[in-house]
Tab-separated table of C-alpha atoms in Angstrom:
chain	number	residue	atom	x	y	z
A	1	MET	CA	10.443	39.195	-22.360
A	2	PHE	CA	8.498	41.510	-24.617
A	3	VAL	CA	5.058	42.282	-26.071
A	4	VAL	CA	4.097	41.458	-29.668
A	5	LYS	CA	0.871	41.749	-31.751
A	6	VAL	CA	0.087	38.515	-33.652
A	7	PRO	CA	-2.336	38.287	-36.641
A	8	LYS	CA	-4.287	35.457	-35.014
A	9	SER	CA	-5.378	37.349	-31.927
A	10	ARG	CA	-6.789	40.836	-31.230
A	11	PHE	CA	-4.801	40.869	-27.909
A	12	TYR	CA	-1.236	41.689	-27.438
A	13	GLN	CA	0.857	38.675	-26.387
A	14	ILE	CA	3.789	38.505	-24.004
A	15	VAL	CA	6.694	36.326	-25.256
A	16	TYR	CA	9.079	34.921	-22.707
A	17	PHE	CA	11.406	31.966	-22.135
A	18	VAL	CA	11.560	29.329	-19.403
A	19	ASP	CA	14.536	26.940	-19.421
A	20	GLY	CA	15.233	27.825	-23.102
A	21	LYS	CA	11.640	27.197	-24.110
A	22	ARG	CA	9.570	29.980	-25.775
A	23	LYS	CA	6.183	30.652	-24.111
A	24	THR	CA	3.435	33.111	-24.779
A	25	HIS	CA	0.931	34.684	-22.478
A	26	SER	CA	-2.130	36.767	-23.600
A	27	THR	CA	-2.351	40.185	-22.003
A	28	LYS	CA	-6.102	40.464	-22.724
A	29	LYS	CA	-5.319	44.029	-23.802
A	30	THR	CA	-5.981	45.472	-27.268
A	31	THR	CA	-3.673	48.553	-27.030
A	32	ALA	CA	0.107	48.580	-26.819
A	33	LYS	CA	0.145	50.960	-23.889
A	34	GLU	CA	-2.119	48.732	-21.809
A	35	ALA	CA	-0.151	45.693	-22.866
A	36	TRP	CA	3.214	47.100	-21.778
A	37	LYS	CA	1.652	48.176	-18.455
A	38	TYR	CA	0.357	44.654	-17.969
A	39	LEU	CA	3.883	43.309	-18.706
A	40	ASP	CA	5.180	45.002	-15.555
A	41	GLU	CA	2.489	43.212	-13.437
A	42	PHE	CA	3.197	39.830	-15.230
A	43	GLN	CA	6.847	40.115	-14.569
A	44	ASN	CA	6.316	40.805	-10.812
A	45	SER	CA	3.784	37.786	-10.759
A	46	LEU	CA	6.490	35.431	-12.215
A	47	LEU	CA	9.108	36.785	-9.797
A	48	ASN	CA	6.861	36.255	-6.852
A	49	GLN	CA	5.922	32.713	-7.998
A	50	ARG	CA	9.655	31.799	-8.519
A	51	SER	CA	10.498	33.132	-5.089
A	52	LYS	CA	7.827	31.121	-3.485
A	53	GLU	CA	8.996	27.974	-5.214
A	54	ILE	CA	12.531	28.567	-4.026
A	55	SER	CA	11.320	29.259	-0.467
A	56	ASP	CA	9.211	26.148	-0.556
A	57	GLN	CA	12.261	24.074	-1.686
A	58	ASP	CA	14.476	25.588	0.979
A	59	GLU	CA	11.756	24.817	3.581
A	60	LYS	CA	11.536	21.186	2.533
A	61	LYS	CA	15.331	20.870	2.774
A	62	ASN	CA	15.047	21.870	6.455
A	63	PHE	CA	12.440	19.300	7.357
A	64	PRO	CA	13.134	15.589	7.681
A	65	THR	CA	11.626	12.835	5.526
A	66	ILE	CA	9.481	10.151	7.085
A	67	ALA	CA	12.540	7.807	7.346
A	68	GLN	CA	14.754	10.475	8.891
A	69	PHE	CA	12.078	11.341	11.507
A	70	LYS	CA	11.553	7.597	12.285
A	71	ASN	CA	15.222	7.098	13.085
A	72	GLU	CA	15.283	10.250	15.250
A	73	TYR	CA	12.104	9.250	17.097
A	74	LEU	CA	13.296	5.704	17.653
A	75	ASP	CA	16.520	6.992	19.230
A	76	TYR	CA	14.344	9.158	21.507
A	77	VAL	CA	11.898	6.483	22.656
A	78	ARG	CA	14.450	3.645	22.890
A	79	LEU	CA	15.555	4.931	26.253
A	80	THR	CA	12.189	4.742	27.871
A	81	LYS	CA	9.971	2.203	25.911
A	82	SER	CA	9.970	-1.525	25.869
A	83	LYS	CA	11.525	-3.688	23.071
A	84	ASN	CA	8.027	-4.689	21.910
A	85	TYR	CA	6.782	-1.114	21.684
A	86	ILE	CA	9.995	-0.082	19.744
A	87	ASN	CA	9.269	-2.958	17.293
A	88	SER	CA	5.677	-1.799	16.836
A	89	ILE	CA	6.818	1.773	16.103
A	90	ASP	CA	9.337	0.497	13.544
A	91	LEU	CA	6.658	-1.680	11.963
A	92	SER	CA	4.072	1.202	11.925
A	93	PHE	CA	6.481	3.535	10.083
A	94	LYS	CA	7.478	0.802	7.527
A	95	MET	CA	3.780	0.224	6.659
A	96	PHE	CA	3.242	3.939	6.395
A	97	GLU	CA	6.330	4.448	4.157
A	98	SER	CA	5.248	1.556	1.961
A	99	CYS	CA	1.938	3.322	1.386
A	100	CYS	CA	3.000	6.912	0.865
A	101	GLY	CA	6.656	6.668	-0.258
A	102	GLU	CA	9.637	8.633	0.924
A	103	ILE	CA	8.212	12.084	1.462
A	104	SER	CA	8.763	15.016	3.739
A	105	LEU	CA	6.824	15.380	7.020
A	106	ARG	CA	5.409	18.557	5.684
A	107	ASP	CA	3.803	16.722	2.747
A	108	ILE	CA	1.722	14.458	4.989
A	109	ASP	CA	-1.936	15.465	4.810
A	110	THR	CA	-5.328	13.914	5.696
A	111	ARG	CA	-5.685	12.588	2.077
A	112	ILE	CA	-2.541	10.444	2.515
A	113	ILE	CA	-3.598	9.259	5.990
A	114	ASP	CA	-7.066	8.329	4.724
A	115	LYS	CA	-5.542	6.245	2.060
A	116	PHE	CA	-3.244	4.544	4.504
A	117	ILE	CA	-5.949	3.754	7.023
A	118	THR	CA	-8.312	2.373	4.300
A	119	THR	CA	-5.629	0.218	2.786
A	120	THR	CA	-4.460	-1.302	6.071
A	121	PHE	CA	-7.903	-1.508	7.566
A	122	ALA	CA	-9.027	-3.735	4.701
A	123	ARG	CA	-6.138	-6.212	5.614
A	124	THR	CA	-6.260	-6.112	9.443
A	125	GLN	CA	-8.479	-3.935	11.514
A	126	ARG	CA	-6.537	-4.392	14.790
A	127	GLY	CA	-3.177	-4.038	13.011
A	128	ALA	CA	-4.493	-0.777	11.281
A	129	HIS	CA	-5.629	0.533	14.661
A	130	GLN	CA	-2.206	-0.067	16.262
A	131	TYR	CA	-0.469	1.590	13.362
A	132	TYR	CA	-2.825	4.651	13.652
A	133	ARG	CA	-2.311	4.975	17.437
A	134	THR	CA	1.506	4.594	17.145
A	135	LEU	CA	1.949	7.110	14.347
A	136	LYS	CA	-0.466	9.605	15.858
A	137	ALA	CA	1.591	9.612	19.039
A	138	ALA	CA	4.890	9.902	16.993
A	139	PHE	CA	3.670	12.899	14.940
A	140	ASN	CA	2.466	14.587	18.173
A	141	LYS	CA	6.123	14.501	19.084
A	142	ALA	CA	7.026	15.984	15.687
A	143	LEU	CA	4.716	18.875	16.692
A	144	GLU	CA	6.741	19.417	19.881
A	145	TRP	CA	9.930	19.445	17.923
A	146	ASN	CA	8.472	22.111	15.445
A	147	TYR	CA	8.685	19.737	12.475
A	148	LEU	CA	4.929	20.225	11.989
A	149	GLU	CA	2.392	22.923	12.547
A	150	THR	CA	-0.435	20.485	12.835
A	151	ASN	CA	-0.753	16.727	13.155
A	152	ALA	CA	-2.945	15.458	10.370
A	153	PHE	CA	-3.630	12.215	12.262
A	154	ASN	CA	-5.568	14.252	14.817
A	155	LYS	CA	-7.924	15.271	11.961
A	156	VAL	CA	-8.679	11.793	10.736
A	157	LYS	CA	-11.284	9.715	12.561
A	158	PHE	CA	-10.442	6.000	12.661
A	159	PRO	CA	-13.211	3.619	11.659
A	160	LYS	CA	-15.045	1.734	14.375
A	161	LEU	CA	-13.575	-1.668	15.307
A	162	ASN	CA	-15.692	-4.789	15.681
A	163	LYS	CA	-15.964	-5.373	19.356
A	164	THR	CA	-14.548	-8.736	20.444
A	165	PHE	CA	-14.011	-10.252	23.823
A	166	PRO	CA	-10.592	-11.540	24.891
A	167	ALA	CA	-10.111	-15.220	24.747
A	168	PHE	CA	-9.479	-16.978	28.165
A	169	ILE	CA	-9.231	-20.410	29.567
A	170	THR	CA	-10.767	-22.128	32.593
A	171	GLU	CA	-8.898	-23.649	35.515
A	172	ASP	CA	-9.714	-27.119	34.038
A	173	GLU	CA	-8.199	-26.159	30.729
A	174	LEU	CA	-5.129	-24.822	32.605
A	175	GLN	CA	-4.694	-28.273	34.164
A	176	LEU	CA	-4.960	-29.896	30.717
A	177	ILE	CA	-2.243	-27.597	29.426
A	178	LEU	CA	-0.046	-28.275	32.402
A	179	LEU	CA	-0.460	-32.021	31.987
A	180	ASN	CA	0.791	-31.644	28.290
A	181	THR	CA	3.682	-29.392	29.208
A	182	PRO	CA	7.001	-31.277	29.293
A	183	TYR	CA	9.131	-28.812	31.264
A	184	GLN	CA	8.753	-27.834	34.959
A	185	HIS	CA	9.899	-24.241	34.324
A	186	LEU	CA	7.131	-23.805	31.667
A	187	ARG	CA	4.512	-25.302	33.935
A	188	ASP	CA	5.493	-22.875	36.692
A	189	ILE	CA	5.443	-19.969	34.223
A	190	PHE	CA	2.029	-20.895	32.888
A	191	THR	CA	0.605	-21.339	36.420
A	192	THR	CA	2.019	-18.055	37.676
A	193	ALA	CA	0.650	-16.185	34.665
A	194	PHE	CA	-2.752	-17.614	35.201
A	195	TYR	CA	-2.982	-16.886	38.934
A	196	THR	CA	-1.194	-13.479	38.907
A	197	GLY	CA	-1.950	-11.911	35.534
A	198	LEU	CA	1.581	-11.014	35.091
A	199	ARG	CA	2.875	-10.204	31.515
A	200	LEU	CA	5.385	-12.517	29.910
A	201	GLY	CA	8.011	-9.908	29.980
A	202	GLU	CA	7.517	-9.462	33.732
A	203	LEU	CA	7.723	-13.220	34.282
A	204	ILE	CA	10.926	-13.907	32.442
A	205	ASN	CA	12.597	-10.911	34.116
A	206	MET	CA	11.360	-11.731	37.608
A	207	GLU	CA	14.108	-12.210	40.206
A	208	TRP	CA	13.812	-13.918	43.508
A	209	ASN	CA	14.215	-10.667	45.371
A	210	TRP	CA	10.904	-9.555	43.912
A	211	ILE	CA	9.075	-12.140	45.993
A	212	ASP	CA	8.271	-11.673	49.621
A	213	PHE	CA	7.078	-14.972	51.012
A	214	LEU	CA	6.329	-13.420	54.413
A	215	GLN	CA	3.981	-10.692	53.025
A	216	ASN	CA	2.653	-13.066	50.323
A	217	GLN	CA	3.307	-10.595	47.503
A	218	ILE	CA	5.369	-10.003	44.304
A	219	THR	CA	6.875	-6.576	43.551
A	220	ILE	CA	7.074	-6.021	39.894
A	221	LYS	CA	10.337	-3.907	39.641
A	222	CYS	CA	11.978	-1.737	37.012
A	223	THR	CA	15.693	-2.602	36.621
A	224	LYS	CA	18.444	-1.439	34.328
A	225	VAL	CA	17.490	-3.999	31.704
A	226	PHE	CA	13.727	-4.122	32.231
A	227	SER	CA	10.835	-1.669	32.675
A	228	THR	CA	7.177	-2.412	33.223
A	229	LYS	CA	4.803	-1.279	30.520
A	230	SER	CA	3.687	1.698	32.596
A	231	LYS	CA	7.268	2.407	33.810
A	232	LYS	CA	5.898	2.043	37.334
A	233	GLU	CA	6.475	-0.636	39.948
A	234	ARG	CA	3.468	-2.420	41.265
A	235	ILE	CA	2.677	-5.023	43.959
A	236	VAL	CA	0.733	-8.221	43.160
A	237	PRO	CA	-0.481	-10.421	46.054
A	238	MET	CA	0.296	-14.115	45.886
A	239	SER	CA	-2.536	-16.580	46.296
A	240	SER	CA	-1.808	-19.745	48.487
A	241	LYS	CA	-1.440	-21.767	45.246
A	242	VAL	CA	1.262	-19.421	43.746
A	243	LYS	CA	3.018	-19.206	47.065
A	244	GLU	CA	3.072	-22.988	47.425
A	245	PHE	CA	4.732	-23.891	44.102
A	246	LEU	CA	7.065	-20.851	44.075
A	247	SER	CA	8.297	-21.945	47.507
A	248	GLN	CA	8.876	-25.510	46.216
A	249	ARG	CA	10.716	-24.089	43.232
A	250	TYR	CA	12.926	-22.024	45.504
A	251	LYS	CA	13.847	-24.915	47.654
A	252	LEU	CA	14.553	-26.968	44.572
A	253	VAL	CA	16.958	-24.461	42.903
A	254	ASN	CA	18.364	-22.723	46.065
A	255	PRO	CA	19.118	-19.515	44.132
A	256	LEU	CA	20.762	-16.194	44.898
A	257	SER	CA	18.456	-13.196	45.415
A	258	ASN	CA	19.095	-11.705	41.916
A	259	ASP	CA	18.729	-15.059	40.033
A	260	PHE	CA	15.857	-15.346	37.583
A	261	VAL	CA	12.869	-17.153	38.982
A	262	PHE	CA	12.145	-19.052	35.773
A	263	CYS	CA	15.027	-20.349	33.769
A	264	ARG	CA	16.403	-23.565	32.341
A	265	ILE	CA	20.069	-22.614	32.865
A	266	LYS	CA	20.964	-20.477	35.870
A	267	GLY	CA	21.602	-16.861	34.986
A	268	ILE	CA	20.259	-17.224	31.386
A	269	LYS	CA	17.032	-15.313	30.751
A	270	LEU	CA	14.354	-17.235	28.789
A	271	HIS	CA	13.288	-16.041	25.398
A	272	ASP	CA	9.814	-14.600	25.340
A	273	GLU	CA	8.934	-15.803	21.685
A	274	THR	CA	10.002	-19.284	22.455
A	275	ILE	CA	7.715	-19.528	25.415
A	276	SER	CA	4.876	-18.075	23.499
A	277	LYS	CA	5.233	-20.631	20.655
A	278	GLN	CA	5.504	-23.625	23.085
A	279	PHE	CA	2.360	-22.453	24.794
A	280	LYS	CA	0.530	-21.973	21.406
A	281	THR	CA	1.688	-25.495	20.288
A	282	ILE	CA	0.152	-26.994	23.395
A	283	ALA	CA	-3.089	-25.068	23.055
A	284	ARG	CA	-3.450	-26.218	19.445
A	285	LYS	CA	-2.700	-29.827	20.330
A	286	LEU	CA	-5.525	-29.695	22.848
A	287	LYS	CA	-7.743	-28.088	20.186
A	288	LEU	CA	-8.555	-25.033	22.349
A	289	ASN	CA	-9.955	-21.845	20.808
A	290	GLU	CA	-7.570	-20.720	18.117
A	291	LYS	CA	-7.645	-17.204	19.669
A	292	VAL	CA	-5.962	-18.508	22.863
A	293	HIS	CA	-2.357	-17.554	23.178
A	294	PHE	CA	0.079	-16.938	26.109
A	295	HIS	CA	-1.481	-13.429	26.832
A	296	SER	CA	-4.766	-15.329	27.250
A	297	LEU	CA	-3.486	-16.443	30.648
A	298	ARG	CA	-3.482	-12.769	31.738
A	299	HIS	CA	-6.975	-12.436	30.418
A	300	SER	CA	-7.995	-15.608	32.279
A	301	PHE	CA	-6.762	-14.226	35.500
A	302	ALA	CA	-8.887	-11.074	35.031
A	303	SER	CA	-11.894	-12.999	33.738
A	304	LEU	CA	-11.767	-15.370	36.754
A	305	LEU	CA	-11.825	-12.482	39.066
A	306	ALA	CA	-14.674	-10.614	37.204
A	307	GLN	CA	-16.808	-13.869	37.338
A	308	LYS	CA	-16.262	-13.953	41.079
A	309	GLY	CA	-17.511	-10.488	41.495
A	310	VAL	CA	-14.246	-8.605	42.060
A	311	SER	CA	-14.682	-4.978	41.032
A	312	LEU	CA	-13.169	-3.701	37.825
A	313	TYR	CA	-11.277	-1.099	39.758
A	314	ILE	CA	-9.384	-3.830	41.929
A	315	ILE	CA	-8.777	-5.797	38.687
A	316	LYS	CA	-7.307	-2.681	37.023
A	317	GLU	CA	-4.840	-2.241	39.884
A	318	LEU	CA	-3.848	-5.904	39.941
A	319	LEU	CA	-3.230	-5.849	36.086
A	320	GLY	CA	-1.425	-2.483	36.259
A	321	HIS	CA	-3.678	-0.819	33.722
A	322	GLU	CA	-3.253	2.906	33.459
A	323	ASP	CA	-6.914	3.456	32.368
A	324	LEU	CA	-10.076	1.867	33.736
A	325	ALA	CA	-11.336	1.876	30.193
A	326	THR	CA	-8.784	-0.857	29.370
A	327	THR	CA	-10.219	-3.085	32.077
A	328	GLN	CA	-13.803	-2.543	30.722
A	329	ILE	CA	-13.302	-5.446	28.338
A	330	TYR	CA	-14.104	-7.763	31.255
A	331	SER	CA	-17.311	-6.014	32.235
A	332	HIS	CA	-19.523	-8.426	30.280
A	333	LEU	CA	-18.420	-11.230	32.599
A	334	GLN	CA	-20.116	-9.372	35.499
A	335	GLN	CA	-23.587	-9.280	33.839
A	336	GLN	CA	-24.763	-12.251	36.028
A	337	ASN	CA	-23.634	-10.401	39.117
A	338	LEU	CA	-25.752	-7.433	38.072
A	339	LYS	CA	-28.705	-9.624	37.490
A	340	ASP	CA	-28.234	-11.256	40.881
A	341	ALA	CA	-28.063	-7.772	42.507
A	342	VAL	CA	-31.349	-6.632	40.850
A	343	ASN	CA	-33.038	-9.883	41.868
A	344	LEU	CA	-32.309	-8.913	45.490
A	345	LEU	CA	-34.919	-6.069	45.232
């Protein structure tokens, strides 16, 4: 590295080489003394820049890529979360990776997240919202593990979703579904879901020791192979209808206490996707609302209670919701009750 004076400029130039390539830099100085003094400053500047580049490269080596963090995070949550939630985490990361590529966690910024949300939101609003919530929770864990100093997802506001009410069916429509259901175990599952609001995962894992016919209640238990969505056990009262057909089923199969309540072959758990598809096939055959699916039976239970004036707090407890805000989706069904209350004045 040295200083030279070239005919085309009145300023002295610094000549130096980077990876074998000759480069020049103007000193903006017109005297040799000032130019050589500036050279020392320029050399220090280059050294500091190179040092920072090396430091940044070393820092990136110490932080995982998105794929590496995903695998570590999945290993962590696999012990406590349900299979469906694990699948949603895996899908959310895959969608994110397809958008931003294989980069380090430290390279994720609000610009990348905005692009991801805009792209996915244009395809599916609900799906984009699930990805956003899932990834936001994952990167909060990255904060705890000191992989990140800030979670960029916390700085990005998700667009407002179109408000839609959950699809549900009436008791008459349930009877039509049951009439068109060929297998007794499916009829019993559909009926139990409609009159208890239990999730499909809870139904297919239910054992006979969960049911107390004397107290008229079902205890949704956590076992070695199954955990409720909230990781908490809860008690759901049985109506007389539910008690009656479950009692008949018990007498028919004469099971052990730890046998599954609903099964085709004793001791073999039913597959949730198969049941969902069979329900959807029947609903389409009857030309019900296209939005109706198996989870609509849970919505139907809550909707029926709301229409009969049951408080949202009680519905929340029966459904096992963690937050009352989740149960608020049924509040519109109580509007007539509110009007009737005002008319009493």
